[in-house]
Tab-separated table of C-alpha atoms in Angstrom:
chain	number	residue	atom	x	y	z
A	1	UNK	CA	-20.848	43.315	7.017
A	2	UNK	CA	-24.142	43.270	8.286
A	3	UNK	CA	-26.868	40.727	7.536
A	4	UNK	CA	-28.440	42.616	5.023
A	5	UNK	CA	-25.356	42.806	2.755
A	6	UNK	CA	-24.614	39.130	2.992
A	7	UNK	CA	-28.138	38.377	1.769
A	8	UNK	CA	-27.432	40.831	-1.104
A	9	UNK	CA	-25.452	38.283	-2.782
A	10	UNK	CA	-25.710	34.401	-3.236
A	11	UNK	CA	-22.991	31.629	-3.057
A	12	UNK	CA	-22.610	31.731	-6.775
A	13	UNK	CA	-22.080	35.536	-6.767
A	14	UNK	CA	-18.977	34.699	-4.462
A	15	UNK	CA	-18.017	31.669	-6.244
A	16	UNK	CA	-17.736	33.827	-9.393
A	17	UNK	CA	-15.627	36.694	-7.497
A	18	UNK	CA	-13.052	33.772	-6.380
A	19	UNK	CA	-12.785	32.185	-9.811
A	20	UNK	CA	-12.276	35.503	-11.372
A	21	UNK	CA	-9.634	36.376	-8.756
A	22	UNK	CA	-8.041	32.972	-9.404
A	23	UNK	CA	-8.085	33.889	-13.039
A	24	UNK	CA	-6.344	37.199	-12.728
A	25	UNK	CA	-3.903	36.056	-10.184
A	26	UNK	CA	-2.662	33.479	-12.517
A	27	UNK	CA	-2.769	36.003	-15.621
A	28	UNK	CA	-0.689	38.233	-13.414
A	29	UNK	CA	1.904	35.064	-12.922
A	30	UNK	CA	1.164	34.163	-9.566
A	31	UNK	CA	0.627	30.804	-8.284
A	32	UNK	CA	-2.411	31.947	-6.468
A	33	UNK	CA	-3.952	34.444	-3.557
A	34	UNK	CA	-3.888	34.244	0.223
A	35	UNK	CA	-6.446	36.263	1.795
A	36	UNK	CA	-6.491	37.389	5.102
A	37	UNK	CA	-9.596	38.406	7.435
A	38	UNK	CA	-10.649	42.351	6.160
A	39	UNK	CA	-12.238	43.518	3.324
A	40	UNK	CA	-10.862	41.152	0.559
A	41	UNK	CA	-12.054	37.961	2.528
A	42	UNK	CA	-15.319	39.639	3.181
A	43	UNK	CA	-15.763	40.339	-0.799
A	44	UNK	CA	-14.567	36.973	-1.709
A	45	UNK	CA	-16.552	35.003	0.470
A	46	UNK	CA	-19.024	36.761	2.481
A	47	UNK	CA	-17.170	35.988	5.715
A	48	UNK	CA	-16.115	37.945	8.529
A	49	UNK	CA	-14.702	36.295	11.396
A	50	UNK	CA	-15.948	36.877	14.940
A	51	UNK	CA	-12.710	38.398	15.914
A	52	UNK	CA	-9.252	39.033	14.546
A	53	UNK	CA	-6.870	36.962	16.378
A	54	UNK	CA	-3.520	35.688	16.516
A	55	UNK	CA	-5.097	32.292	15.050
A	56	UNK	CA	-4.639	31.742	11.279
A	57	UNK	CA	-7.924	32.186	8.939
A	58	UNK	CA	-6.579	32.174	5.372
A	59	UNK	CA	-8.867	31.874	1.997
A	60	UNK	CA	-6.131	30.152	-0.500
A	61	UNK	CA	-7.372	30.579	-4.090
A	62	UNK	CA	-5.456	29.312	-7.082
A	63	UNK	CA	-6.723	28.718	-10.756
A	64	UNK	CA	-8.003	25.204	-11.582
A	65	UNK	CA	-8.429	24.349	-7.690
A	66	UNK	CA	-11.148	24.617	-5.400
A	67	UNK	CA	-11.148	27.628	-2.982
A	68	UNK	CA	-10.028	26.599	0.394
A	69	UNK	CA	-10.657	28.553	3.561
A	70	UNK	CA	-8.161	27.608	6.828
A	71	UNK	CA	-10.112	28.621	9.533
A	72	UNK	CA	-9.823	27.806	13.411
A	73	UNK	CA	-12.195	24.937	14.261
A	74	UNK	CA	-13.909	27.351	17.178
A	75	UNK	CA	-14.723	29.571	14.635
A	76	UNK	CA	-15.790	26.864	11.785
A	77	UNK	CA	-19.514	27.057	12.996
A	78	UNK	CA	-19.596	30.868	11.919
A	79	UNK	CA	-17.862	30.414	8.789
A	80	UNK	CA	-20.228	27.580	7.731
A	81	UNK	CA	-23.000	30.370	7.925
A	82	UNK	CA	-21.442	32.635	5.410
A	83	UNK	CA	-22.897	33.529	2.310
A	84	UNK	CA	-20.123	32.391	0.262
A	85	UNK	CA	-19.606	28.991	2.158
A	86	UNK	CA	-21.262	26.763	-0.201
A	87	UNK	CA	-19.188	28.434	-2.699
A	88	UNK	CA	-15.587	26.975	-1.063
A	89	UNK	CA	-14.008	24.301	1.244
A	90	UNK	CA	-13.338	24.733	4.712
A	91	UNK	CA	-10.612	23.244	6.490
A	92	UNK	CA	-10.551	23.867	10.206
A	93	UNK	CA	-7.601	23.155	12.720
A	94	UNK	CA	-7.556	22.967	16.453
A	95	UNK	CA	-5.337	24.432	18.582
A	96	UNK	CA	-2.125	22.648	19.393
A	97	UNK	CA	-1.964	21.309	15.582
A	98	UNK	CA	0.051	23.559	13.147
A	99	UNK	CA	-2.104	25.608	10.726
A	100	UNK	CA	1.003	26.550	8.575
A	101	UNK	CA	1.700	22.796	7.747
A	102	UNK	CA	-1.950	22.245	7.025
A	103	UNK	CA	-1.652	25.855	4.564
A	104	UNK	CA	1.678	24.688	3.291
A	105	UNK	CA	0.111	21.435	1.384
A	106	UNK	CA	-2.130	23.576	-0.519
A	107	UNK	CA	0.087	26.019	-1.890
A	108	UNK	CA	2.956	25.482	-4.884
A	109	UNK	CA	6.372	24.767	-3.201
A	110	UNK	CA	8.193	27.469	-5.564
A	111	UNK	CA	5.279	29.875	-6.303
A	112	UNK	CA	4.826	33.463	-5.984
A	113	UNK	CA	1.806	34.430	-4.220
A	114	UNK	CA	-0.494	37.411	-3.580
A	115	UNK	CA	-1.128	38.156	-0.022
A	116	UNK	CA	-3.699	40.406	1.562
A	117	UNK	CA	-1.906	43.743	2.875
A	118	UNK	CA	-3.546	43.535	6.161
A	119	UNK	CA	-2.030	39.868	6.706
A	120	UNK	CA	-0.254	39.493	9.914
A	121	UNK	CA	3.424	39.286	10.115
A	122	UNK	CA	3.340	36.483	12.242
A	123	UNK	CA	1.602	34.618	9.483
A	124	UNK	CA	3.483	35.333	6.494
A	125	UNK	CA	7.006	34.579	8.288
A	126	UNK	CA	5.485	31.296	9.261
A	127	UNK	CA	4.170	30.449	5.959
A	128	UNK	CA	7.724	31.201	4.232
A	129	UNK	CA	9.058	28.841	6.671
A	130	UNK	CA	6.627	26.285	6.051
A	131	UNK	CA	6.993	26.875	2.340
A	132	UNK	CA	10.865	28.432	1.958
A	133	UNK	CA	10.739	28.093	-1.805
A	134	UNK	CA	7.679	30.566	-2.012
A	135	UNK	CA	7.557	34.148	-2.288
A	136	UNK	CA	4.632	37.057	-1.620
A	137	UNK	CA	3.501	40.289	-2.959
A	138	UNK	CA	0.711	42.711	-1.464
A	139	UNK	CA	-2.464	42.252	-3.135
A	140	UNK	CA	-2.259	45.908	-3.830
A	141	UNK	CA	0.647	45.890	-5.451
A	142	UNK	CA	0.154	42.661	-7.408
A	143	UNK	CA	-3.804	43.057	-8.226
A	144	UNK	CA	-4.753	46.681	-7.651
A	145	UNK	CA	-7.724	46.372	-9.326
A	146	UNK	CA	-9.653	43.269	-8.153
A	147	UNK	CA	-12.360	44.815	-6.645
A	148	UNK	CA	-12.304	48.208	-8.684
A	149	UNK	CA	-14.965	47.403	-11.202
A	150	UNK	CA	-18.402	46.740	-9.596
A	151	UNK	CA	-21.499	45.013	-10.751
A	152	UNK	CA	-24.736	46.174	-11.148
A	153	UNK	CA	-25.949	44.984	-7.861
A	154	UNK	CA	-22.745	46.386	-5.978
A	155	UNK	CA	-23.390	49.598	-7.872
A	156	UNK	CA	-26.975	49.849	-6.493
A	157	UNK	CA	-25.774	49.636	-3.048
A	158	UNK	CA	-22.880	52.264	-3.959
A	159	UNK	CA	-25.699	54.561	-5.172
A	160	UNK	CA	-27.787	53.853	-1.848
A	161	UNK	CA	-24.884	54.646	0.385
A	162	UNK	CA	-24.247	58.132	-1.674
A	163	UNK	CA	-27.683	58.708	-1.297
A	164	UNK	CA	-27.621	58.346	2.319
A	165	UNK	CA	-24.841	60.627	2.682
A	166	UNK	CA	-26.790	63.295	0.499
A	167	UNK	CA	-29.773	62.635	2.987
A	168	UNK	CA	-27.094	63.398	5.955
A	169	UNK	CA	-25.739	66.511	4.041
A	170	UNK	CA	-29.658	67.616	3.707
A	171	UNK	CA	-30.086	67.638	7.225
A	172	UNK	CA	-26.712	68.936	8.670
A	173	UNK	CA	-27.086	72.147	6.574
A	174	UNK	CA	-30.151	73.075	8.869
A	175	UNK	CA	-28.703	72.339	12.176
A	176	UNK	CA	-26.814	75.277	14.032
A	177	UNK	CA	-23.034	75.777	13.364
A	178	UNK	CA	-22.197	79.195	15.025
A	179	UNK	CA	-21.142	78.802	18.723
A	180	UNK	CA	-20.996	75.066	18.641
A	181	UNK	CA	-17.518	73.180	18.936
A	182	UNK	CA	-16.546	71.089	15.614
A	183	UNK	CA	-17.039	67.769	17.853
A	184	UNK	CA	-20.277	68.448	18.158
A	185	UNK	CA	-21.419	68.999	14.712
A	186	UNK	CA	-19.156	65.843	13.796
A	187	UNK	CA	-21.461	63.912	16.200
A	188	UNK	CA	-24.533	65.276	14.361
A	189	UNK	CA	-22.890	64.092	11.270
A	190	UNK	CA	-22.327	60.356	13.043
A	191	UNK	CA	-25.641	60.099	14.367
A	192	UNK	CA	-27.124	61.228	10.780
A	193	UNK	CA	-25.379	58.935	8.814
A	194	UNK	CA	-26.447	55.933	11.082
A	195	UNK	CA	-29.812	57.184	10.988
A	196	UNK	CA	-29.979	56.892	7.249
A	197	UNK	CA	-28.309	53.228	7.223
A	198	UNK	CA	-24.818	53.207	8.033
A	199	UNK	CA	-23.453	50.719	9.762
A	200	UNK	CA	-20.199	52.047	10.027
A	201	UNK	CA	-18.982	55.564	10.220
A	202	UNK	CA	-15.353	56.060	8.819
A	203	UNK	CA	-14.816	59.966	9.324
A	204	UNK	CA	-16.739	62.999	9.968
A	205	UNK	CA	-14.451	65.909	9.475
A	206	UNK	CA	-15.517	69.522	10.552
A	207	UNK	CA	-12.927	71.730	9.798
A	208	UNK	CA	-13.971	75.463	10.543
A	209	UNK	CA	-11.850	78.437	9.802
A	210	UNK	CA	-8.101	78.195	9.769
A	211	UNK	CA	-8.824	74.287	10.384
A	212	UNK	CA	-10.070	73.878	7.027
A	213	UNK	CA	-6.681	74.180	5.372
A	214	UNK	CA	-5.818	70.803	6.955
A	215	UNK	CA	-7.637	68.264	4.348
A	216	UNK	CA	-7.564	65.559	7.162
A	217	UNK	CA	-8.101	67.716	10.330
A	218	UNK	CA	-9.742	65.814	13.105
A	219	UNK	CA	-12.909	67.627	14.279
A	220	UNK	CA	-11.920	69.198	17.767
A	221	UNK	CA	-13.461	71.689	20.393
A	222	UNK	CA	-12.682	74.597	18.407
A	223	UNK	CA	-16.129	77.033	18.545
A	224	UNK	CA	-17.531	77.716	15.374
A	225	UNK	CA	-17.935	81.305	14.887
A	226	UNK	CA	-19.889	83.511	12.231
A	227	UNK	CA	-17.983	84.273	9.475
A	228	UNK	CA	-16.157	80.762	9.080
A	229	UNK	CA	-15.830	78.896	6.466
A	230	UNK	CA	-16.668	74.843	7.245
A	231	UNK	CA	-15.538	72.131	5.242
A	232	UNK	CA	-17.480	69.286	6.048
A	233	UNK	CA	-16.067	65.769	4.740
A	234	UNK	CA	-18.101	62.419	5.794
A	235	UNK	CA	-18.783	58.763	4.956
A	236	UNK	CA	-18.410	55.353	6.221
A	237	UNK	CA	-20.303	51.959	4.753
A	238	UNK	CA	-24.184	51.494	4.426
A	239	UNK	CA	-24.733	47.564	3.889
A	240	UNK	CA	-21.229	47.043	3.188
A	241	UNK	CA	-20.470	49.858	0.680
A	242	UNK	CA	-18.538	52.987	1.032
A	243	UNK	CA	-20.171	56.821	1.184
A	244	UNK	CA	-17.756	59.727	1.100
A	245	UNK	CA	-18.785	63.406	0.192
A	246	UNK	CA	-17.502	67.099	0.968
A	247	UNK	CA	-19.505	70.011	0.949
A	248	UNK	CA	-18.001	73.449	2.517
A	249	UNK	CA	-20.553	75.667	4.238
A	250	UNK	CA	-20.383	79.345	5.146
A	251	UNK	CA	-21.665	80.386	8.514
A	252	UNK	CA	-23.225	83.758	7.406
A	253	UNK	CA	-22.364	85.776	4.608
A	254	UNK	CA	-19.184	85.161	2.934
A	255	UNK	CA	-16.634	87.485	1.675
A	256	UNK	CA	-16.135	88.434	-1.929
A	257	UNK	CA	-12.688	86.166	-1.916
A	258	UNK	CA	-14.510	83.319	-0.229
A	259	UNK	CA	-16.993	82.877	-2.865
A	260	UNK	CA	-14.488	83.392	-5.820
A	261	UNK	CA	-12.545	80.555	-4.121
A	262	UNK	CA	-15.528	78.491	-3.397
A	263	UNK	CA	-16.388	78.673	-7.373
A	264	UNK	CA	-12.656	78.058	-8.690
A	265	UNK	CA	-13.134	74.610	-6.516
A	266	UNK	CA	-16.462	74.178	-7.682
A	267	UNK	CA	-15.254	74.593	-11.446
A	268	UNK	CA	-12.651	72.135	-10.679
A	269	UNK	CA	-14.677	69.273	-9.389
A	270	UNK	CA	-17.025	69.800	-12.386
A	271	UNK	CA	-13.900	69.861	-14.896
A	272	UNK	CA	-12.746	66.497	-12.947
A	273	UNK	CA	-16.260	65.205	-13.600
A	274	UNK	CA	-16.005	65.656	-17.144
A	275	UNK	CA	-12.757	64.012	-17.809
A	276	UNK	CA	-14.487	61.089	-16.605
A	277	UNK	CA	-14.980	58.223	-19.458
A	278	UNK	CA	-14.153	54.999	-20.453
A	279	UNK	CA	-10.553	54.766	-21.970
A	280	UNK	CA	-9.318	58.086	-20.349
A	281	UNK	CA	-6.209	57.854	-17.711
A	282	UNK	CA	-6.946	58.346	-14.234
A	283	UNK	CA	-4.179	61.512	-14.342
A	284	UNK	CA	-6.762	62.625	-16.810
A	285	UNK	CA	-9.337	63.365	-14.293
A	286	UNK	CA	-6.400	65.086	-11.693
A	287	UNK	CA	-4.981	66.944	-14.403
A	288	UNK	CA	-8.310	68.381	-15.475
A	289	UNK	CA	-9.042	69.645	-11.666
A	290	UNK	CA	-6.027	70.615	-11.343
A	291	UNK	CA	-5.359	73.111	-14.394
A	292	UNK	CA	-8.935	74.566	-13.287
A	293	UNK	CA	-7.119	75.440	-10.068
A	294	UNK	CA	-3.664	76.136	-11.323
A	295	UNK	CA	-5.005	78.643	-14.102
A	296	UNK	CA	-6.675	81.030	-11.065
A	297	UNK	CA	-3.477	81.159	-9.521
A	298	UNK	CA	-4.140	78.736	-6.257
A	299	UNK	CA	-2.178	75.586	-7.906
A	300	UNK	CA	0.196	75.419	-4.860
A	301	UNK	CA	-2.689	75.280	-2.247
A	302	UNK	CA	-4.277	72.328	-3.889
A	303	UNK	CA	-1.920	69.614	-2.099
A	304	UNK	CA	-3.655	66.442	-2.400
A	305	UNK	CA	-4.866	64.087	-5.494
A	306	UNK	CA	-7.901	64.458	-7.104
A	307	UNK	CA	-9.560	60.966	-6.051
A	308	UNK	CA	-9.471	57.763	-4.653
A	309	UNK	CA	-11.228	54.406	-5.361
A	310	UNK	CA	-13.837	53.352	-3.185
A	311	UNK	CA	-15.646	50.279	-2.645
A	312	UNK	CA	-15.917	47.923	0.167
A	313	UNK	CA	-13.775	50.467	1.808
A	314	UNK	CA	-13.607	54.085	1.553
A	315	UNK	CA	-10.338	54.433	0.479
A	316	UNK	CA	-8.792	52.074	-2.128
A	317	UNK	CA	-7.474	51.727	-5.407
A	318	UNK	CA	-7.741	53.107	-8.472
A	319	UNK	CA	-6.354	56.935	-7.285
A	320	UNK	CA	-6.735	59.804	-9.411
A	321	UNK	CA	-3.480	61.418	-9.466
A	322	UNK	CA	-0.665	62.207	-12.101
A	323	UNK	CA	1.262	59.280	-13.220
A	324	UNK	CA	-1.481	56.916	-12.563
A	325	UNK	CA	-1.844	55.637	-16.227
A	326	UNK	CA	-4.545	53.133	-15.602
A	327	UNK	CA	-7.469	53.484	-18.009
A	328	UNK	CA	-10.790	53.922	-16.846
A	329	UNK	CA	-13.789	51.106	-17.010
A	330	UNK	CA	-17.176	51.205	-16.711
A	331	UNK	CA	-17.890	49.863	-13.170
A	332	UNK	CA	-15.176	51.915	-11.440
A	333	UNK	CA	-16.072	54.233	-8.554
A	334	UNK	CA	-13.991	57.105	-7.226
A	335	UNK	CA	-14.160	60.317	-5.534
A	336	UNK	CA	-13.438	63.526	-7.494
A	337	UNK	CA	-12.545	66.031	-4.864
A	338	UNK	CA	-10.326	69.081	-5.563
A	339	UNK	CA	-9.784	71.679	-2.961
A	340	UNK	CA	-7.822	74.803	-2.010
A	341	UNK	CA	-6.434	75.113	1.350
A	342	UNK	CA	-5.184	78.838	2.394
A	343	UNK	CA	-2.992	78.135	5.715
A	344	UNK	CA	-4.014	80.034	8.746
A	345	UNK	CA	-7.151	81.290	7.036
A	346	UNK	CA	-9.563	78.876	5.433
A	347	UNK	CA	-10.144	75.835	2.891
A	348	UNK	CA	-12.427	74.585	0.638
A	349	UNK	CA	-13.109	71.201	-0.885
A	350	UNK	CA	-16.163	69.777	-2.974
A	351	UNK	CA	-16.506	66.018	-3.386
A	352	UNK	CA	-18.595	63.353	-5.402
A	353	UNK	CA	-18.294	59.660	-5.633
A	354	UNK	CA	-18.305	58.874	-9.461
A	355	UNK	CA	-19.051	55.709	-11.324
A	356	UNK	CA	-17.724	55.279	-14.862
A	357	UNK	CA	-20.957	54.345	-17.319
A	358	UNK	CA	-20.262	53.105	-20.831
A	359	UNK	CA	-20.133	56.545	-22.111
A	360	UNK	CA	-19.065	59.333	-19.227
A	361	UNK	CA	-19.555	59.362	-15.698
A	362	UNK	CA	-22.402	59.535	-13.247
A	363	UNK	CA	-22.248	61.050	-9.968
A	364	UNK	CA	-23.633	59.334	-6.693
A	365	UNK	CA	-23.844	62.369	-4.813
A	366	UNK	CA	-26.430	64.863	-6.171
A	367	UNK	CA	-26.667	67.808	-3.426
A	368	UNK	CA	-25.980	70.949	-4.558
A	369	UNK	CA	-22.087	71.901	-5.192
A	370	UNK	CA	-23.067	75.629	-4.664
A	371	UNK	CA	-22.051	77.687	-1.294
A	372	UNK	CA	-24.197	76.752	1.034
A	373	UNK	CA	-25.070	79.343	3.832
A	374	UNK	CA	-25.587	77.865	7.725
A	375	UNK	CA	-26.495	79.539	10.753
């Protein structure tokens, strides 16, 4: 996380997040939460360890108890400087001591705890040995909506990240495409995202011609040709919050079929967006978009979920997919990104990040969803 992001939130903000997380854990029947280095720790405390090593760093949260961050002594000075440090107790340990015994003293000996998905097996197994009566559930399984609802300050950062991605698209549509390898255009996307404030670029998909039929194509050395359809999907973190947008462009004039497929995806994306409202189920967004594609005869070529949550990571719960009945809540942010993928020929995807409002939804990406012609 950059310094500008940490400065955006106060110790009181982090205190409120940790208190809410502990209460939510208790409501879910958990004795507490164990948070390892990663996006959850950054969101809860503002702290990113200088390096992720085999040394144990772990935030312990439980309702009615002060938050405690167990941290290696050699990293304690960095932890003390974190924006949320004033809202928690730091307990450091030195090499040669047993950090698991120190952590065990903070835990309910027979409790069930939510633990970060990215916690090392090394640490989890050692905790189980130190507290043999304890049990654990992944944080995503136990509290999937922990970070899903954004407050006003977070929404401002999400909107700024979306605007930066939009500015990137407005510039990339004017660069040469024909005669250049996909990797060069991907490098342009990376450079432009960083120019517009991204400290981290997570993906720059440039999928031309038949490569566009692979939704997660890695930009390669295929030379983009005139008459290619090109799927662009790019994003990352700006001030610690995510962007992710997709637009499909065409090199030169498209065929009638290419225009028709693009129009179907655009209509599906609009239908998915219009399904966003408080109380609707996540699957309703997927159903609305999928219905348009299926009605046009391309249902078998829409091969992924309609959307995913986004926040301090670019992919997180909730997911817009059949079977997800979780209701939408104001402040949730997620993608709406239907696509059609015709093997061996071309693909089309259109994606906006959308946030749920009190009476519907608001797009955080506003560039044209019409088919853009590039050279």
